[in-house]
Coordinates of C-alpha atoms and ligand atoms in Angstrom, one line a residue:
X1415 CA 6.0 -10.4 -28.5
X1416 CA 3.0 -10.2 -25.9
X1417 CA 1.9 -6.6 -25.3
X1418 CA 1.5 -5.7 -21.8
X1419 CA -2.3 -4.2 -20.7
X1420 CA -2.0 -2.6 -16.6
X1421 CA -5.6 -2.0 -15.4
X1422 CA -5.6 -0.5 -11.9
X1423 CA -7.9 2.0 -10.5
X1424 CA -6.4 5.4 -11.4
X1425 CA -4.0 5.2 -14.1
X1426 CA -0.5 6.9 -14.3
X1427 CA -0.8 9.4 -16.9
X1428 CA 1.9 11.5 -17.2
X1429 CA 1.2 15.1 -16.7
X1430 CA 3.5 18.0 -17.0
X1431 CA 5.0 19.8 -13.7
X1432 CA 3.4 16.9 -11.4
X1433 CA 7.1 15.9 -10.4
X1434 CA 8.6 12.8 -10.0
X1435 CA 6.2 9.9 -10.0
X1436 CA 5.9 7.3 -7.2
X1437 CA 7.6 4.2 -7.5
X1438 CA 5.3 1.4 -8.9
X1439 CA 3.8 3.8 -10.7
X1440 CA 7.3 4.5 -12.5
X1441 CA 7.8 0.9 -12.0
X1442 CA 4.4 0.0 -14.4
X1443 CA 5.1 2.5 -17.1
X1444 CA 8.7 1.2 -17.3
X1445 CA 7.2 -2.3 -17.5
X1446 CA 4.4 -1.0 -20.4
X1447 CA 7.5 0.7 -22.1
X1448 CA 9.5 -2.4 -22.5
X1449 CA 7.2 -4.3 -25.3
X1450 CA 4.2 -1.9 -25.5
X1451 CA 1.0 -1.5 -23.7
X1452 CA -1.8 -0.1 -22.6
X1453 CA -2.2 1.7 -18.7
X1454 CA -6.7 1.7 -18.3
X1455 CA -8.6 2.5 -15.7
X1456 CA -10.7 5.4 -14.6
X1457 CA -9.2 9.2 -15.5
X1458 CA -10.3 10.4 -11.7
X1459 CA -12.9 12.4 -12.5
X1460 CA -16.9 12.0 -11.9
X1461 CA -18.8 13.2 -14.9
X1462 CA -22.7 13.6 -15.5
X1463 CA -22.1 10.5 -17.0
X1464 CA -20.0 7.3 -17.7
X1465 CA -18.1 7.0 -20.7
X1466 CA -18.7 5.7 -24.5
X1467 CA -15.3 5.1 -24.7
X1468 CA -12.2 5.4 -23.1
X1469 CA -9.7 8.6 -23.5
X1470 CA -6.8 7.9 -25.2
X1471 CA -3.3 9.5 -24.3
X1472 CA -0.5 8.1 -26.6
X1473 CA 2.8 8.7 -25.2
X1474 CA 6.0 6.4 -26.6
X1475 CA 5.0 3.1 -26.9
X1476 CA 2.0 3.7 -24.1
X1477 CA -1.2 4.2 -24.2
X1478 CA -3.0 5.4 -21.3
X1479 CA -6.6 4.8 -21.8
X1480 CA -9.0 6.8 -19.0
X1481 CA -12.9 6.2 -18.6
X1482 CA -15.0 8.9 -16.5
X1483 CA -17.5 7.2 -13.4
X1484 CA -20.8 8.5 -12.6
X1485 CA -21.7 10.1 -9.5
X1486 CA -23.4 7.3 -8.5
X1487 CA -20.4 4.8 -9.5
X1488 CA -18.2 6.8 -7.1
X1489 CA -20.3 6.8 -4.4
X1490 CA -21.4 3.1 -4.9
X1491 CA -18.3 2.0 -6.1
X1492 CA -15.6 3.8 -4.8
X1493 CA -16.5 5.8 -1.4
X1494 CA -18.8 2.4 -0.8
X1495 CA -17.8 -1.1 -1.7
X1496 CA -14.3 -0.4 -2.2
X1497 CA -13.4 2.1 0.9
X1498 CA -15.9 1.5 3.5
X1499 CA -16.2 -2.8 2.6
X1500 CA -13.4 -4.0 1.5
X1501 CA -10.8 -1.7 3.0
X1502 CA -11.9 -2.1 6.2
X1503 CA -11.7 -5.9 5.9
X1504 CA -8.5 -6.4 4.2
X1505 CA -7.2 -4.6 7.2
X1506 CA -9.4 -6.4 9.7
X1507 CA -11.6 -3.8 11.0
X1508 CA -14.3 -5.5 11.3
X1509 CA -16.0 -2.9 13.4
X1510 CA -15.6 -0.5 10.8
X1511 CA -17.0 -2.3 7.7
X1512 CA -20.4 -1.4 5.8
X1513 CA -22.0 -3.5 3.8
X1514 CA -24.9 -2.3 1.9
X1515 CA -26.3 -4.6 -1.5
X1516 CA -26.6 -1.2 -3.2
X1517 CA -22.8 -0.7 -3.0
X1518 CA -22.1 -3.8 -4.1
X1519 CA -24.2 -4.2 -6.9
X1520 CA -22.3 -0.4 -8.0
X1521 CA -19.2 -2.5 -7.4
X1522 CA -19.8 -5.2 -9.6
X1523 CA -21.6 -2.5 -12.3
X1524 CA -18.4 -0.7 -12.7
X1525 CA -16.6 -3.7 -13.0
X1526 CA -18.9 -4.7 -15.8
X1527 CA -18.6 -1.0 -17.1
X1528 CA -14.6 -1.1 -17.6
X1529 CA -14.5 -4.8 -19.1
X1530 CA -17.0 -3.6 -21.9
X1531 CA -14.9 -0.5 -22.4
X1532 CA -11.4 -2.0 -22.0
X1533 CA -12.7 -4.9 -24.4
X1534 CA -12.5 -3.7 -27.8
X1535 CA -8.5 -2.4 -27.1
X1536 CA -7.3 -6.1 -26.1
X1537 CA -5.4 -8.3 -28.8
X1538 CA -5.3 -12.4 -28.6
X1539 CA -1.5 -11.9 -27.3
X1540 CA -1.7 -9.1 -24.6
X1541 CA -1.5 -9.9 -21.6
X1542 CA -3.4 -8.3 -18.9
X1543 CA -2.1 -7.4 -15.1
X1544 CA -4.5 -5.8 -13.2
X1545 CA -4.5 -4.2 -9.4
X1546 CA -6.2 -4.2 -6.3
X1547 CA -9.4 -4.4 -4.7
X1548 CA -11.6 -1.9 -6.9
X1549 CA -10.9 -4.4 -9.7
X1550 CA -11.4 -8.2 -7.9
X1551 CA -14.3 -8.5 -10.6
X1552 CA -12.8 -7.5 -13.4
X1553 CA -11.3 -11.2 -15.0
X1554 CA -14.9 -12.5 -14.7
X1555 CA -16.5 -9.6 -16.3
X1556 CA -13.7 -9.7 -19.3
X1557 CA -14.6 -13.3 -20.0
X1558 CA -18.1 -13.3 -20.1
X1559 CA -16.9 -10.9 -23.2
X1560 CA -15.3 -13.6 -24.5
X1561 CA -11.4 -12.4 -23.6
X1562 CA -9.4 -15.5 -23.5
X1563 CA -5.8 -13.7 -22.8
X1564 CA -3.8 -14.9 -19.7
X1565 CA -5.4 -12.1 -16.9
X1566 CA -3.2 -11.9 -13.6
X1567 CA -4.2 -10.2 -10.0
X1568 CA -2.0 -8.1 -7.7
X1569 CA -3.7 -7.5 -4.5
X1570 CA -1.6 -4.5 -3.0
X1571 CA -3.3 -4.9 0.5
X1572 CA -3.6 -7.6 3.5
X1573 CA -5.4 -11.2 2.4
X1574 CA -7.2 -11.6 5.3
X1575 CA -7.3 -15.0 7.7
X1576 CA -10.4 -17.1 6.5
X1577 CA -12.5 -15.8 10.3
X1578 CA -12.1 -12.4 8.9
X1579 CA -13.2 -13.1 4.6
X1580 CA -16.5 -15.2 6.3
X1581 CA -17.5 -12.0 7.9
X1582 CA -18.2 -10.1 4.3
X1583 CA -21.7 -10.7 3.2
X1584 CA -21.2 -12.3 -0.2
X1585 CA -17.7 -13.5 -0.1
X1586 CA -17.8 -16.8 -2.2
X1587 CA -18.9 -13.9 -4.6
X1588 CA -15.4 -12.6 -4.2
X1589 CA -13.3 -15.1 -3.7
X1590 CA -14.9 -16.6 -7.1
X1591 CA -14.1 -13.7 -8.9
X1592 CA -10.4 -13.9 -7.4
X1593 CA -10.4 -17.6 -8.7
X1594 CA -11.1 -16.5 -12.5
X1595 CA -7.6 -14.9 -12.6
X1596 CA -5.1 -17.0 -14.1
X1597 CA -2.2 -16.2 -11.6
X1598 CA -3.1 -14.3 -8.5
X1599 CA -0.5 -12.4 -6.8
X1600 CA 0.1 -11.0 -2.9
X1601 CA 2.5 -9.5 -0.9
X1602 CA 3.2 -12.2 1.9
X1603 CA 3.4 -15.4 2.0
X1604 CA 1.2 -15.3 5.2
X1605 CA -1.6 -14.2 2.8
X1606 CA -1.0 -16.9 0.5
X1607 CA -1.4 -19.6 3.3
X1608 CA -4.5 -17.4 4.4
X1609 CA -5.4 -17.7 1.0
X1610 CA -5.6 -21.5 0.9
X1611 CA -6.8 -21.8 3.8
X1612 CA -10.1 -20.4 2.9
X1613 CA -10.6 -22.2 -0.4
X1614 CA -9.9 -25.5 1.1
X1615 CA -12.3 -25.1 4.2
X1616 CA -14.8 -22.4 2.7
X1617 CA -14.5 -23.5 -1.1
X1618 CA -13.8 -27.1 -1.0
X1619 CA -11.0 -26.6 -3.5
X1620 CA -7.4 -28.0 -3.4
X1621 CA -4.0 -27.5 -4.1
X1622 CA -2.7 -29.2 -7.0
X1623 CA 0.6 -31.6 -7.4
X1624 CA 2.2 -28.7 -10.1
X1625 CA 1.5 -25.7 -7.4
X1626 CA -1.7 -24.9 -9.1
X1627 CA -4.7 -24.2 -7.3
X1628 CA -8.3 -25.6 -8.2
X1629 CA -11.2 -24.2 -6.5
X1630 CA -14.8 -23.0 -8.1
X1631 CA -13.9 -25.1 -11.2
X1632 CA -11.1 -22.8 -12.4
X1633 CA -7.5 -22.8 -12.0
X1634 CA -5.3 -20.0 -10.8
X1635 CA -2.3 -19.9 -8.8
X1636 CA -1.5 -18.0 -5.8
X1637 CA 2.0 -16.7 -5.4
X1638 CA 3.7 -14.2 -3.1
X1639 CA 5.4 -11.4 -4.8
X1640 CA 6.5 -9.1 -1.8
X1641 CA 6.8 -5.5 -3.9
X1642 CA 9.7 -3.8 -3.5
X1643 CA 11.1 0.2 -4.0
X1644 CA 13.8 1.8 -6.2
X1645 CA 16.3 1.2 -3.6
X1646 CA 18.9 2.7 -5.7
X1647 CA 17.1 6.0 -7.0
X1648 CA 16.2 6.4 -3.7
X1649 CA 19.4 6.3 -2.0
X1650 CA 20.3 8.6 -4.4
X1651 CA 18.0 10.7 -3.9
X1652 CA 17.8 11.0 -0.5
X1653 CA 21.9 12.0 -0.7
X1654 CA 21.1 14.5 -2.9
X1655 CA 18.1 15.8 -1.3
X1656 CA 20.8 16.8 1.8
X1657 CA 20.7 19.9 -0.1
X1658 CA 17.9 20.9 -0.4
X1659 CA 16.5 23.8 1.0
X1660 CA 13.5 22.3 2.8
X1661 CA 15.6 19.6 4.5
X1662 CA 17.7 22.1 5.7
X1663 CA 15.0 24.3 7.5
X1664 CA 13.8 21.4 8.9
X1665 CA 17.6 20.1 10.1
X1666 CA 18.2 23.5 11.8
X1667 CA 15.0 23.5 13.7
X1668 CA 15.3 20.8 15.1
X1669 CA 19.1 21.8 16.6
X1670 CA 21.1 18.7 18.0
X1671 CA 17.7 16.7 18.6
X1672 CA 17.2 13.7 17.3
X1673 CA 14.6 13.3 14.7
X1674 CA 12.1 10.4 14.9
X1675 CA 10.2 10.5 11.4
X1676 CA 6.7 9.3 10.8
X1677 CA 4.8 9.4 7.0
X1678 CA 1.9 7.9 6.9
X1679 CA -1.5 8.4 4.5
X1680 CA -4.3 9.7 7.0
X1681 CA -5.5 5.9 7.1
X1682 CA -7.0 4.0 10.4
X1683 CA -4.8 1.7 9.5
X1684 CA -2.1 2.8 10.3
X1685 CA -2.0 3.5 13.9
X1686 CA -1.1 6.9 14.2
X1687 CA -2.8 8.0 17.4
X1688 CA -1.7 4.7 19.0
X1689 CA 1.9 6.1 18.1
X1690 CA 1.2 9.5 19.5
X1691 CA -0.1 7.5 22.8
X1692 CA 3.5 5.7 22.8
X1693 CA 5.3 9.1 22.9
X1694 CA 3.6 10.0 26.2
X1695 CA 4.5 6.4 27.7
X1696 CA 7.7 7.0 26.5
X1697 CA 8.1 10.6 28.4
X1698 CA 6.3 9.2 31.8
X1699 CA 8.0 6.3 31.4
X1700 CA 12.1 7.9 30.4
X1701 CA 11.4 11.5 32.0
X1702 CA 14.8 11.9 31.2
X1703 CA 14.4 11.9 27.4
X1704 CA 12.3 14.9 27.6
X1705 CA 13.9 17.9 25.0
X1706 CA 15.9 15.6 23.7
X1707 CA 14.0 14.5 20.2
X1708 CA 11.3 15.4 18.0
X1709 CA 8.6 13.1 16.4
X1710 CA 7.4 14.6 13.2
X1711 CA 4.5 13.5 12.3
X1712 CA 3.4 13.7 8.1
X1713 CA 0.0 12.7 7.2
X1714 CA -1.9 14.5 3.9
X1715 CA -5.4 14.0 4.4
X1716 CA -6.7 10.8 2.4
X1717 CA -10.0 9.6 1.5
X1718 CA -11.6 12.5 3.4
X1719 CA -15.1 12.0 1.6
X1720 CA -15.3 8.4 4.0
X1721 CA -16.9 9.2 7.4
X1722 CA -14.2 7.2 9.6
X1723 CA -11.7 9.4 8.1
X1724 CA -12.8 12.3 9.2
X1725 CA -13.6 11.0 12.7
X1726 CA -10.1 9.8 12.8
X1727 CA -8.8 13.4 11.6
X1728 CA -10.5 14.4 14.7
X1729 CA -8.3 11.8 17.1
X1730 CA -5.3 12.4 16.0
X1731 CA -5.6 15.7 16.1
X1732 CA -6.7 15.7 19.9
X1733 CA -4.2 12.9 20.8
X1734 CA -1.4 14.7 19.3
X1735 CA -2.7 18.3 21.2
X1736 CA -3.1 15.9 24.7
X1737 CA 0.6 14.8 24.2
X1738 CA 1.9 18.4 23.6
X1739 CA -0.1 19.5 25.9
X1740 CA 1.1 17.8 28.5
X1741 CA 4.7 18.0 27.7
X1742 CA 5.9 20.7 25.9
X1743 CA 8.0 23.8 26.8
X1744 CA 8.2 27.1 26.1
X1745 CA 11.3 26.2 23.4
X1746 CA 9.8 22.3 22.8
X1747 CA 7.0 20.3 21.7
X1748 CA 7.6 16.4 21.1
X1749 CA 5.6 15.9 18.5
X1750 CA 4.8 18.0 15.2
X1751 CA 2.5 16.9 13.1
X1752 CA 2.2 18.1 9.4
X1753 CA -1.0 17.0 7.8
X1754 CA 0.4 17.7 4.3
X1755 CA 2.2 16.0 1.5
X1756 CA 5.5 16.9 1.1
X1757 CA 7.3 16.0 -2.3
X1758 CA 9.2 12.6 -2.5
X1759 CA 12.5 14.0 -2.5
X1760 CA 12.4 16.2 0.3
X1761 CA 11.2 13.2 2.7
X1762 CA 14.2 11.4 1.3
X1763 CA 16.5 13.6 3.2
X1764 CA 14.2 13.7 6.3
X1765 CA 14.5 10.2 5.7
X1766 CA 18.3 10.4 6.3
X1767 CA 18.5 12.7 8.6
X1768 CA 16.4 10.8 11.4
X1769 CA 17.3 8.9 14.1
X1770 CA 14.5 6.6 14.0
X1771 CA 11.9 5.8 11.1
X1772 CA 8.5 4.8 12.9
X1773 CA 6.2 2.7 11.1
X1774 CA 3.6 1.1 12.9
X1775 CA 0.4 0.8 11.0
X1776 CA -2.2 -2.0 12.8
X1777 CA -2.3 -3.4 9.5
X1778 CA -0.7 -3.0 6.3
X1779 CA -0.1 -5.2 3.1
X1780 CA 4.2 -4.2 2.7
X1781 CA 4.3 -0.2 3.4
X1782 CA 7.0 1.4 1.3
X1783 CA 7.6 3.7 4.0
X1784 CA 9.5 1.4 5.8
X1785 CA 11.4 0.3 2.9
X1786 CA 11.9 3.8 1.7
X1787 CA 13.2 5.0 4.7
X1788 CA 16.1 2.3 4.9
X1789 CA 17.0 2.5 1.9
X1790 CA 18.0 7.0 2.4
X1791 CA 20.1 6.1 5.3
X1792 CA 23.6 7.0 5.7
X1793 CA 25.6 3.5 5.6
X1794 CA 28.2 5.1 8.2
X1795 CA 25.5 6.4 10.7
X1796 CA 22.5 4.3 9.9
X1797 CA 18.9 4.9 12.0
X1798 CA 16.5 2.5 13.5
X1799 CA 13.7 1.3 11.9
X1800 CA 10.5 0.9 14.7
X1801 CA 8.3 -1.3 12.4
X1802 CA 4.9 -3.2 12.9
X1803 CA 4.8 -6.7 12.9
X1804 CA 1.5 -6.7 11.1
X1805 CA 3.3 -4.8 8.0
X1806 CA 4.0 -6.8 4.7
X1807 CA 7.5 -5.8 5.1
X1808 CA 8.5 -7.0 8.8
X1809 CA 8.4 -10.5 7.0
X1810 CA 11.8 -9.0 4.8
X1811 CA 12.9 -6.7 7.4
X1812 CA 14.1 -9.0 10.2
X1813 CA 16.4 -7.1 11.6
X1814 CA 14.2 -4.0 12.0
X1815 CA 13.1 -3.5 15.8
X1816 CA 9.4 -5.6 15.0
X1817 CA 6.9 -4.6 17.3
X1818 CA 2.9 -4.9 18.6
X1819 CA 1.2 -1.6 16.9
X1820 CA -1.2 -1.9 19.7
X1821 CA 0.8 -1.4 22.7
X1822 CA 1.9 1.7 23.1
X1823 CA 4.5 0.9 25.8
X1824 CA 6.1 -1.9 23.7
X1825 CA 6.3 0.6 20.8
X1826 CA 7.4 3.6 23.6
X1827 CA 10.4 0.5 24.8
X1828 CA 11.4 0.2 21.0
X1829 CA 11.8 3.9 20.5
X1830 CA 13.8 4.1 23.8
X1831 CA 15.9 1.4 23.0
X1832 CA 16.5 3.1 19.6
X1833 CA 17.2 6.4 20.6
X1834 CA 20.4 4.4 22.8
X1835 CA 21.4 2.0 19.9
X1836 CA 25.5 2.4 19.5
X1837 CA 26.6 3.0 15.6
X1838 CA 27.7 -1.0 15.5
X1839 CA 24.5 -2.2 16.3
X1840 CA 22.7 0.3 14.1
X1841 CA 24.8 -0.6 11.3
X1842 CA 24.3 -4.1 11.4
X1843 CA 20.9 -4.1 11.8
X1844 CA 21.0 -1.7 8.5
X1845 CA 23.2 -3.3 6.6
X1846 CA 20.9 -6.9 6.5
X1847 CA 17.9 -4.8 5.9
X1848 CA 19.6 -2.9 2.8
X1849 CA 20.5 -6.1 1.3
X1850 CA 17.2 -7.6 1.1
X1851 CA 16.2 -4.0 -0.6
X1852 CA 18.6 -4.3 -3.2
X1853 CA 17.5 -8.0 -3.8
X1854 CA 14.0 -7.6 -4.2
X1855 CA 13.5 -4.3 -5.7
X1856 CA 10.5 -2.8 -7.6
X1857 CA 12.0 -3.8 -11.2
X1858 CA 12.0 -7.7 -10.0
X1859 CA 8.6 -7.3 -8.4
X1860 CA 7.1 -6.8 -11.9
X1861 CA 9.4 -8.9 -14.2
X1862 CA 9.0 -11.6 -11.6
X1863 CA 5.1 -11.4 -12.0
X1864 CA 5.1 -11.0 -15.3
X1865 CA 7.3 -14.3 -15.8
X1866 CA 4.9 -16.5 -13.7
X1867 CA 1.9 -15.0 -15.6
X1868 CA 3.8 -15.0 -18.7
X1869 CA 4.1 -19.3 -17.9
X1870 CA 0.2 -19.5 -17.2
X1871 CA -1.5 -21.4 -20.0
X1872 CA -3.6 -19.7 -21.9
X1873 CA -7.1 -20.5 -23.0
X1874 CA -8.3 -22.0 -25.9
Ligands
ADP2922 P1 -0.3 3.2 1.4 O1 -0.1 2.6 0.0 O2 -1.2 2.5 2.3 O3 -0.5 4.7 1.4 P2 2.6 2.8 1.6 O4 3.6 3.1 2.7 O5 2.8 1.4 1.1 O6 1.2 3.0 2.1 O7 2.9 3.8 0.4 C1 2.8 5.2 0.6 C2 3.6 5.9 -0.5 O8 3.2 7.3 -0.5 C3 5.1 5.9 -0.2 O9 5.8 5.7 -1.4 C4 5.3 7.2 0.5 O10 6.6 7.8 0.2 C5 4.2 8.1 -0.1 N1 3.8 9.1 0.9 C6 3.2 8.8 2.0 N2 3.0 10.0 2.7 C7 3.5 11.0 2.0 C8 3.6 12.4 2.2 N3 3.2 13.0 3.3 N4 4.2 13.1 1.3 C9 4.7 12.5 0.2 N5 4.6 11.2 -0.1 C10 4.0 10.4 0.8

């Protein structure tokens, strides 16, 4: 029996009173449970110095292994390659990327640094699933250590169309890396066709007979693997957090309006001010719809060490004040904007509670939102989901009301047009969404990976 080794860039390690965890990080211990494994990747903290070796938490049949970065590694690697280069790109800002060698030469450093340290725990059956763009090198690094195991690649984020990967100084650099993976996985299969589009124009590679892919003389395969959510658990949950005492203080402020929910990370990428712009288009456009609903806004601060986050702090704080500004009464605002986390149950029940779930980020590889927030609705009294069509997830959710995240007054059209949506209609536009949820959810997104890396060959 292979052992499973996760490697992602903070590690799950379960600490007492944190509360429930998320769902693929749940998802990955359940998978690490099932035969044994090992969760590695860095502990979160930056220490005078890196690591001789990696902290080891045992727990069940887990271990959780945790190596401290420099200060330098975090700025070089983390603040810089990996959230001011690569973010950007995978979510094709373009006008927002930096690219200095420095960075990437941290990148690729800590890359190296975690292969030599993650080394040593690896036996000849494991094999090893790692995550997401801190990590693209990580495969190469491991076999220039000699690690022969079957390695696969989950990239949670956008694969960008080929115009977009030319624009990174360095890419072959990348995309090579990406190549040394035996099995590389992404959300859409949008990304996969972006995906071979660059390798056969930029890398002179093909597409094999079997499905394999040969490109920088490796093989790999490229698959999509959309991810999915507990849909279950969190229908469950979001019936029983009904009760809870923080859903109901929000349910009785917000009287016999109608609630239109918004959760997003503090992220560029996902539209928020453009949203905020839609809710005065929709007032100037529907004067008539004024007092009649509430937008609630929740955004905890992310990444606020990057400089374009804290500019973008900034604009959606303004653009939400201009829209209240210019609207609001003495008993109503149309928007309120939290800018804190609130805990996973309690947005369950806001989840149920609201008329319509808006999720339109510019860019986004799925977003669980979306999916989380059909799966707490009420099957007799459904909302509306308002959902980008440049999110991972508009390619499952067909029936959710798809729209340009860039036009305010298409998005302002869509919330109109839910706020009037009968109970039939809502229903049936639910229903087809739910069932996609329950067929794809976050248990079959690993086993499925883990079968098609599991049916890579391995080196000899
Ligand atoms: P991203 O990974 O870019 O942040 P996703 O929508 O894919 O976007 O995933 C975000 C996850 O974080 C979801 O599971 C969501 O429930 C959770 N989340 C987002 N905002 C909040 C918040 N304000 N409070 C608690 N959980 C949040």
């Amino acid at each position: 029996m292979s052992r499973l080794i996760t490697v992602s860039n903070r590690v799950g390690v379960p600490t007492p009173g944190a509360g429930r965890a998320g769902g693929l990080e749940s998802a990955l211990r359940e998978a690490l449970e099932a035969d044994g494994g090992i969760w590695f990747g860095w502990s979160g903290q930056v220490a005078e110095a890196r690591s001789e070796a990696p902290t080891i938490l045992k727990k069940g049949k887990v271990t959780f292994a945790t190596v401290d970065l420099s200060r330098t590694d975090y700025d070089d690697y983390y603040l810089g390659y990996a959230n001011s280069t690569l973010w950007p790109l995978l979510h094709y800002q373009l006008g927002l990327i930096e690219f200095h060698r420095k960075q990437f030469q941290g990148y690729i450093a800590v890359n190296e640094y975690m292969a030599r340290l993650l080394a040593p725990l690896i036996e000849p059956d494991d094999l090893i699933w790692v995550h997401d763009y801190h990590l693209i090198p990580l495969a190469e690094e491991l076999r220039k250590l000699g690690i022969k195991n079957r390695i696969g690649f989950f990239l949670h984020t956008p694969f960008p169309a080929t115009e977009i990967m030319v624009a990174l100084p360095h890419h072959e650099m990348i995309m090579r890396a990406l190549c040394a993976y035996d099995l590389i996985g992404l959300q859409t299969e949008l990304g996969v066709r972006a995906f071979l589009d660059y390798i056969a124009r930029e890398a002179n590679g093909r597409l094999e007979f079997d499905g394999s892919l040969s490109a920088y003389d490796q093989l790999t395969r490229v698959v999509a693997f959309p991810i999915g959510i507990d849909t279950e658990g969190f229908a469950r949950s979001a019936v029983r957090a009904t009760r809870l005492a923080e859903t109901k203080r929000l349910k009785n402020s917000i009287a016999d309006r109608q609630l239109i929910i918004g959760v997003d990370r503090m992220d560029y990428s996902k539209g928020i001010p453009t949203r905020f712009e839609a809710i005065d288009d929709l007032l100037t456009e529907w004067p008539d719809e004024t007092g009649k609903f509430t937008y609630l806004q929740i955004t905890p601060p992310s990444r606020s060490d990057v400089l374009p986050y804290q500019a973008l702090r900034r604009d959606v704080e303004h653009a939400a004040g201009h829209v209240n500004g210019k609207y609001s009464d003495l008993d109503w605002a149309p928007i309120r904007f939290v800018a804190r986390a609130v805990s996973r149950s309690a947005l369950a029940g806001i989840f149920r509670f609201s008329r319509i779930g808006l999720v339109t980020p510019w860019r986004d590889g799925m977003n669980l939102v979306a999916k989380e927030y059909v799966a707490s609705q009420d099957p007799d009294d459904p909302g509306v989901l308002v959902l980008s069509r440049f999110a991972g997830a508009a390619a499952e959710l067909k029936t959710a009301l798809l729209v340009n995240p860039l036009d305010p007054s298409e998005i302002a059209g869509a919330i109109h047009r839910a706020l009037k949506m009968g109970v039939g209609e809502r229903k049936e536009r639910w229903q087809a969404m739910m069932e996609v949820l329950r067929n794809n959810t976050i248990d079959d997104w690993s086993a499925n990976f883990l079968k098609a890396l599991k049916a890579t060959r391995q080196l000899d």
